[in-house]
mmCIF file of C-alpha atoms in Angstrom:
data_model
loop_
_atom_site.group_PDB
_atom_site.id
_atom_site.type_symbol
_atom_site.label_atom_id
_atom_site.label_comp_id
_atom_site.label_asym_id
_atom_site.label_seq_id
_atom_site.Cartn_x
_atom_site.Cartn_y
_atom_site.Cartn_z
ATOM 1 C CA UNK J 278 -62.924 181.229 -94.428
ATOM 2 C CA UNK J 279 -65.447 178.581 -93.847
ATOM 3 C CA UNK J 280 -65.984 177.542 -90.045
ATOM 4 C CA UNK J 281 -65.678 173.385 -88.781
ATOM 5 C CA UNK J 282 -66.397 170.411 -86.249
ATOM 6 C CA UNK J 283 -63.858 167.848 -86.947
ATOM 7 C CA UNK J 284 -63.935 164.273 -84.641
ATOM 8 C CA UNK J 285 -61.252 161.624 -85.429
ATOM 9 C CA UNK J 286 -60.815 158.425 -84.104
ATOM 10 C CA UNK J 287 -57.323 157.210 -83.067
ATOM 11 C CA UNK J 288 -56.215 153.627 -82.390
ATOM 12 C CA UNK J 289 -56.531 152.262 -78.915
ATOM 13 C CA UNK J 290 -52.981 150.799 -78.381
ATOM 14 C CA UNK J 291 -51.914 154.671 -78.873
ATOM 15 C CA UNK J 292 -50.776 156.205 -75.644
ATOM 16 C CA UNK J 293 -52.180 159.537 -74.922
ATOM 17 C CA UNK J 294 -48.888 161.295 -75.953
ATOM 18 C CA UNK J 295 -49.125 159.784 -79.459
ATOM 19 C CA UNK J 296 -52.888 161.184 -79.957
ATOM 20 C CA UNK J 297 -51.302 164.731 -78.758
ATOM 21 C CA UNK J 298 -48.876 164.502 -81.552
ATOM 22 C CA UNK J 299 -51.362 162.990 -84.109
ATOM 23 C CA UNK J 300 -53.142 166.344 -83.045
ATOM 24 C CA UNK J 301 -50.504 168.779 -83.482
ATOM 25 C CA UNK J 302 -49.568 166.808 -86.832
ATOM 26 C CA UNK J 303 -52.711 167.876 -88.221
ATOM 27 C CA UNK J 304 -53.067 171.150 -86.537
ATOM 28 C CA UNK J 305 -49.282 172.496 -88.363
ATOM 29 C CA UNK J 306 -51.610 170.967 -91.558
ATOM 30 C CA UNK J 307 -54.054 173.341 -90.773
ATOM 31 C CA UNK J 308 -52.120 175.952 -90.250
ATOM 32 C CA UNK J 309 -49.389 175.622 -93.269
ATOM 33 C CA UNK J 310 -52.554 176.179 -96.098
ATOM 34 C CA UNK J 311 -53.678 179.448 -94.107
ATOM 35 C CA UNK J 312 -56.133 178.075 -91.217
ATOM 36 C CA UNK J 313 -56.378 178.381 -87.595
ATOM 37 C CA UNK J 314 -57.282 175.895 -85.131
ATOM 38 C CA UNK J 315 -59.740 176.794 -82.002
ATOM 39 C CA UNK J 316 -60.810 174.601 -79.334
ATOM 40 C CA UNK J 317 -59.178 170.962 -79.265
ATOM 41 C CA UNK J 318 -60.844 168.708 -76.947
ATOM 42 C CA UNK J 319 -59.827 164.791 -75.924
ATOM 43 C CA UNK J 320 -62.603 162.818 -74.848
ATOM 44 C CA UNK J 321 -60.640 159.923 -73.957
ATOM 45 C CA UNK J 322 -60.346 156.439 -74.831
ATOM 46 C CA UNK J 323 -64.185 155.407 -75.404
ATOM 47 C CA UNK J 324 -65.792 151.815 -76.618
ATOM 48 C CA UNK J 325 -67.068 151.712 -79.813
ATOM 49 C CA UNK J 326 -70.548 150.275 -80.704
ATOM 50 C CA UNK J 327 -69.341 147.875 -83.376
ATOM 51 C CA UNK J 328 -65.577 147.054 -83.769
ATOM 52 C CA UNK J 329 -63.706 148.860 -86.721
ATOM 53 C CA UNK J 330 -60.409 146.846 -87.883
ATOM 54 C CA UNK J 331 -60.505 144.840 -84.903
ATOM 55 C CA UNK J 332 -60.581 147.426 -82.693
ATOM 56 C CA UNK J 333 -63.746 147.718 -79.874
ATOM 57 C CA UNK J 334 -62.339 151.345 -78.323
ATOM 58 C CA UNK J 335 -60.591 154.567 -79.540
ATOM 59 C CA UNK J 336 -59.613 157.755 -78.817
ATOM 60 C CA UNK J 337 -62.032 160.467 -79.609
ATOM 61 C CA UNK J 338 -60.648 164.159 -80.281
ATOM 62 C CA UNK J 339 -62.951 167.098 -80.978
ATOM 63 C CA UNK J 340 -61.205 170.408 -83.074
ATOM 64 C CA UNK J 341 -62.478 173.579 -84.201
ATOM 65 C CA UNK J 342 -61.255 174.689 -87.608
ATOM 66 C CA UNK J 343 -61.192 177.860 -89.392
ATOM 67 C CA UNK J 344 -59.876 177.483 -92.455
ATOM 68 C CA UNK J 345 -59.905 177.457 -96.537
ATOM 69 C CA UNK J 346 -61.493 174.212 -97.731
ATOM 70 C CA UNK J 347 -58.327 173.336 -99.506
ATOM 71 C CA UNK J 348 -56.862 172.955 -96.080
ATOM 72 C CA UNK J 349 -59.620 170.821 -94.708
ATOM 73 C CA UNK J 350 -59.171 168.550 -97.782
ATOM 74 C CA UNK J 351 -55.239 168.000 -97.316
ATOM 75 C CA UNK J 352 -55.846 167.386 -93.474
ATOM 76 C CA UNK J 353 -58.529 164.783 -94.620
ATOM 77 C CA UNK J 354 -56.326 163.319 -97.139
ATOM 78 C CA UNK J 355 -53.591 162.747 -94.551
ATOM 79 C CA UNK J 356 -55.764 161.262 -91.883
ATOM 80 C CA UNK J 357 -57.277 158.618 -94.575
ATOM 81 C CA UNK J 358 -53.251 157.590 -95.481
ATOM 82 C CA UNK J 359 -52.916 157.338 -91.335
ATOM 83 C CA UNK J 360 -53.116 154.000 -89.723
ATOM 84 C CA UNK J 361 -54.057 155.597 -86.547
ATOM 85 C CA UNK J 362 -57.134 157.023 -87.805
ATOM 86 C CA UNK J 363 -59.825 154.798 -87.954
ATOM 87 C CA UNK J 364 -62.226 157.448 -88.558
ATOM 88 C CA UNK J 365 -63.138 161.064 -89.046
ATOM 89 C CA UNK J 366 -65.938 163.303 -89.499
ATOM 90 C CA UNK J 367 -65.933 166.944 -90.402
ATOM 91 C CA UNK J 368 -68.968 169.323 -90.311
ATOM 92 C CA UNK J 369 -69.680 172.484 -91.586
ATOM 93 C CA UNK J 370 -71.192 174.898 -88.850
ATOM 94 C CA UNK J 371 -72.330 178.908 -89.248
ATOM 95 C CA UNK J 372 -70.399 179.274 -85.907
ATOM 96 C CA UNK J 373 -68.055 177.426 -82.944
ATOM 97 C CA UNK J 374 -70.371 176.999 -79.988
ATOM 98 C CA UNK J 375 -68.750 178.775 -76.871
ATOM 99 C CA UNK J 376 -67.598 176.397 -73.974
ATOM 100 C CA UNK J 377 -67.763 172.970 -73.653
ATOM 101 C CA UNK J 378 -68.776 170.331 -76.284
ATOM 102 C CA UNK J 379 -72.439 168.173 -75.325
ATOM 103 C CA UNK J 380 -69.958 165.604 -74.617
ATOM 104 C CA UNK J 381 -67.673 167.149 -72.391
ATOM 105 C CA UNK J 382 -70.875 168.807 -70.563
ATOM 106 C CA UNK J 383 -72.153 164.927 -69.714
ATOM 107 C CA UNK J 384 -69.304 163.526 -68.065
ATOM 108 C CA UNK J 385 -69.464 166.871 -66.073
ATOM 109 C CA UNK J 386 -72.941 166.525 -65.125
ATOM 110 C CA UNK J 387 -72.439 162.901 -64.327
ATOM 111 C CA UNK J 388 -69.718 163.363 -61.922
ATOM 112 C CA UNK J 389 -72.023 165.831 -59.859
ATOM 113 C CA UNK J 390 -75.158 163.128 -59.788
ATOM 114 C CA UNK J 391 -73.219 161.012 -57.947
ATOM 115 C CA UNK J 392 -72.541 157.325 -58.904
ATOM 116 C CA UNK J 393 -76.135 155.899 -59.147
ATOM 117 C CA UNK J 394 -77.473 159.184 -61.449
ATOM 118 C CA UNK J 395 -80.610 160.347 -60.297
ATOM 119 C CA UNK J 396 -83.870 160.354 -61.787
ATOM 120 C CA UNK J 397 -85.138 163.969 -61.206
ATOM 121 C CA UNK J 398 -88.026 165.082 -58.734
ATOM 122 C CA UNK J 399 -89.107 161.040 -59.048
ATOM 123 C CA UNK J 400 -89.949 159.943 -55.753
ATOM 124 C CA UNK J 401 -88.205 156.674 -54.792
ATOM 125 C CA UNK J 402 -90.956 153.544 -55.219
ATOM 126 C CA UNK J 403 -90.872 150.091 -53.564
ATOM 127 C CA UNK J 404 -92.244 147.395 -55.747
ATOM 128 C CA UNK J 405 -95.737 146.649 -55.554
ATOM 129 C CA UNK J 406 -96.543 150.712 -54.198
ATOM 130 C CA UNK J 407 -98.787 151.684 -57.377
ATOM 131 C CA UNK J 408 -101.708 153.872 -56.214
ATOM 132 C CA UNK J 409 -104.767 152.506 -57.733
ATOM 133 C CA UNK J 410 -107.098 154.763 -55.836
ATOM 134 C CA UNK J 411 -108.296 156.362 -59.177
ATOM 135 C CA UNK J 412 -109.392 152.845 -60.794
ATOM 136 C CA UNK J 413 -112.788 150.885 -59.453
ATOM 137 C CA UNK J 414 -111.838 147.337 -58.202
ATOM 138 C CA UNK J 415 -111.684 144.370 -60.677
ATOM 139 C CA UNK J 416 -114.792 142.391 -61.118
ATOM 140 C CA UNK J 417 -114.383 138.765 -61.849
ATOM 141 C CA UNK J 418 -118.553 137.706 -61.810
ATOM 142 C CA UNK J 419 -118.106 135.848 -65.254
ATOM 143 C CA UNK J 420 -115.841 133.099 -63.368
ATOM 144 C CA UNK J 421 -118.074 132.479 -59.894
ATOM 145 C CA UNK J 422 -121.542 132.515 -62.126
ATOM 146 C CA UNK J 423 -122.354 135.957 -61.633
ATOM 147 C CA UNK J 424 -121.380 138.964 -63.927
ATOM 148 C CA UNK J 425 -123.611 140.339 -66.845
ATOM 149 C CA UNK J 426 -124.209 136.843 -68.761
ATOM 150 C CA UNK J 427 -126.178 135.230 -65.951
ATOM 151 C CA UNK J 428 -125.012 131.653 -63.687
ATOM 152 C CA UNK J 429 -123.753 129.233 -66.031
ATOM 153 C CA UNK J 430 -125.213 126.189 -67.170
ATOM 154 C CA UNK J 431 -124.100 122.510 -67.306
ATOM 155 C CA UNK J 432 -122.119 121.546 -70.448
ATOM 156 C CA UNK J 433 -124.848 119.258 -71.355
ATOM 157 C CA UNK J 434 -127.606 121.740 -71.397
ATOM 158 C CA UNK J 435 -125.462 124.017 -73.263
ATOM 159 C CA UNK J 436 -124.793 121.865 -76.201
ATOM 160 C CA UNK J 437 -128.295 120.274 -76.056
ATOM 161 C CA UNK J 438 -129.606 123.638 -76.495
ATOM 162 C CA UNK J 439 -127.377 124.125 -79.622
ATOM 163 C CA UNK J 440 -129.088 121.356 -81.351
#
C-alpha cells in the first residue's frame, strides 16, 4: 500500500467538535476500502492568505494515510462533495516522518522564544551604532574647491573658455 500527507481545510464557522467528526468521517472512509490512518494532527483555526468562498480563516488538519489508492480517491471524492472542505491536498511520500509535523515544531519553538522571538547570537544595536572603523572618512574636496579637479572657476570663465 502506497504511503500519504493529506491537509484539508475546514470552514471557519465549524466548531472544533465538527472538524473532529469531519475527521473521523473520513478516517471510517479510509478504513472501509482497506487503509489505515497514522498520525492526525489539528493545527487550529489559521488565516488564509487570500479568501476562498468568502472565507479569510480555516481549520487546518494534517493525516497520515496508508492505504490503496482506490481509497485515497473515494476519500477525495467525498471531501470535494463537502461544503466544509474548502480545500485539500494529498502527497505521496516514501515514508511518515516520525514526530511532529514542521508546523507543529514552530508554534513549539515559538512559545519557548518568548513573545518578541529572538534573533540568534545578534547583539542588540541602538540606532546610529554602525562601526565604521574599517572604512577611511568621506572626502567632500570637490564641493569646498579642493579634491582631485583643482579650485573651481567662475561661471563666466568656464563658459568663456568653452567658446
Amino acid at each position: 500500500m502506497a504511503l500519504y500527507e493529506h491537509v484539508f481545510l475546514a470552514r471557519q464557522d465549524l466548531s472544533q467538535q465538527q472538524v473532529d467528526a469531519l475527521v473521523e468521517h473520513y478516517k471510517g472512509v479510509i478504513t472501509s476500502h482497506g487503509g489505515t490512518v497514522g498520525r492526525v494532527e489539528n493545527w487550529g483555526l489559521k488565516s488564509l492568505t487570500y479568501r476562498i468562498n468568502k472565507n479569510r480563516k480555516a481549520y487546518y488538519t494534517l493525516m497520515d494515510l496508508t492505504c490503496p489508492p482506490a481509497a485515497l480517491n473515494e476519500m477525495e471524492r467525498q471531501m470535494g462533495l463537502s461544503e466544509d472542505v474548502l480545500r485539500f491536498m494529498t502527497v505521496k511520500v516514501e515514508a511518515h516522518e516520525e514526530g511532529v509535523s514542521a508546523m507543529m515544531q514552530k508554534r513549539e519553538e515559538r512559545s519557548e522564544r518568548g513573545e518578541r522571538g529572538g534573533f540568534g547570537d545578534r547583539p542588540s544595536r541602538g540606532f546610529g551604532d554602525r562601526d565604521r572603523g574599517d572604512r577611511p572618512a568621506r572626502n567632500f574636496g570637490d564641493r569646498d574647491g579642493g579634491g582631485d579637479r583643482g579650485p573651481r572657476r567662475p561661471r563666466e570663465q568656464a563658459e568663456g573658455a568653452a567658446e
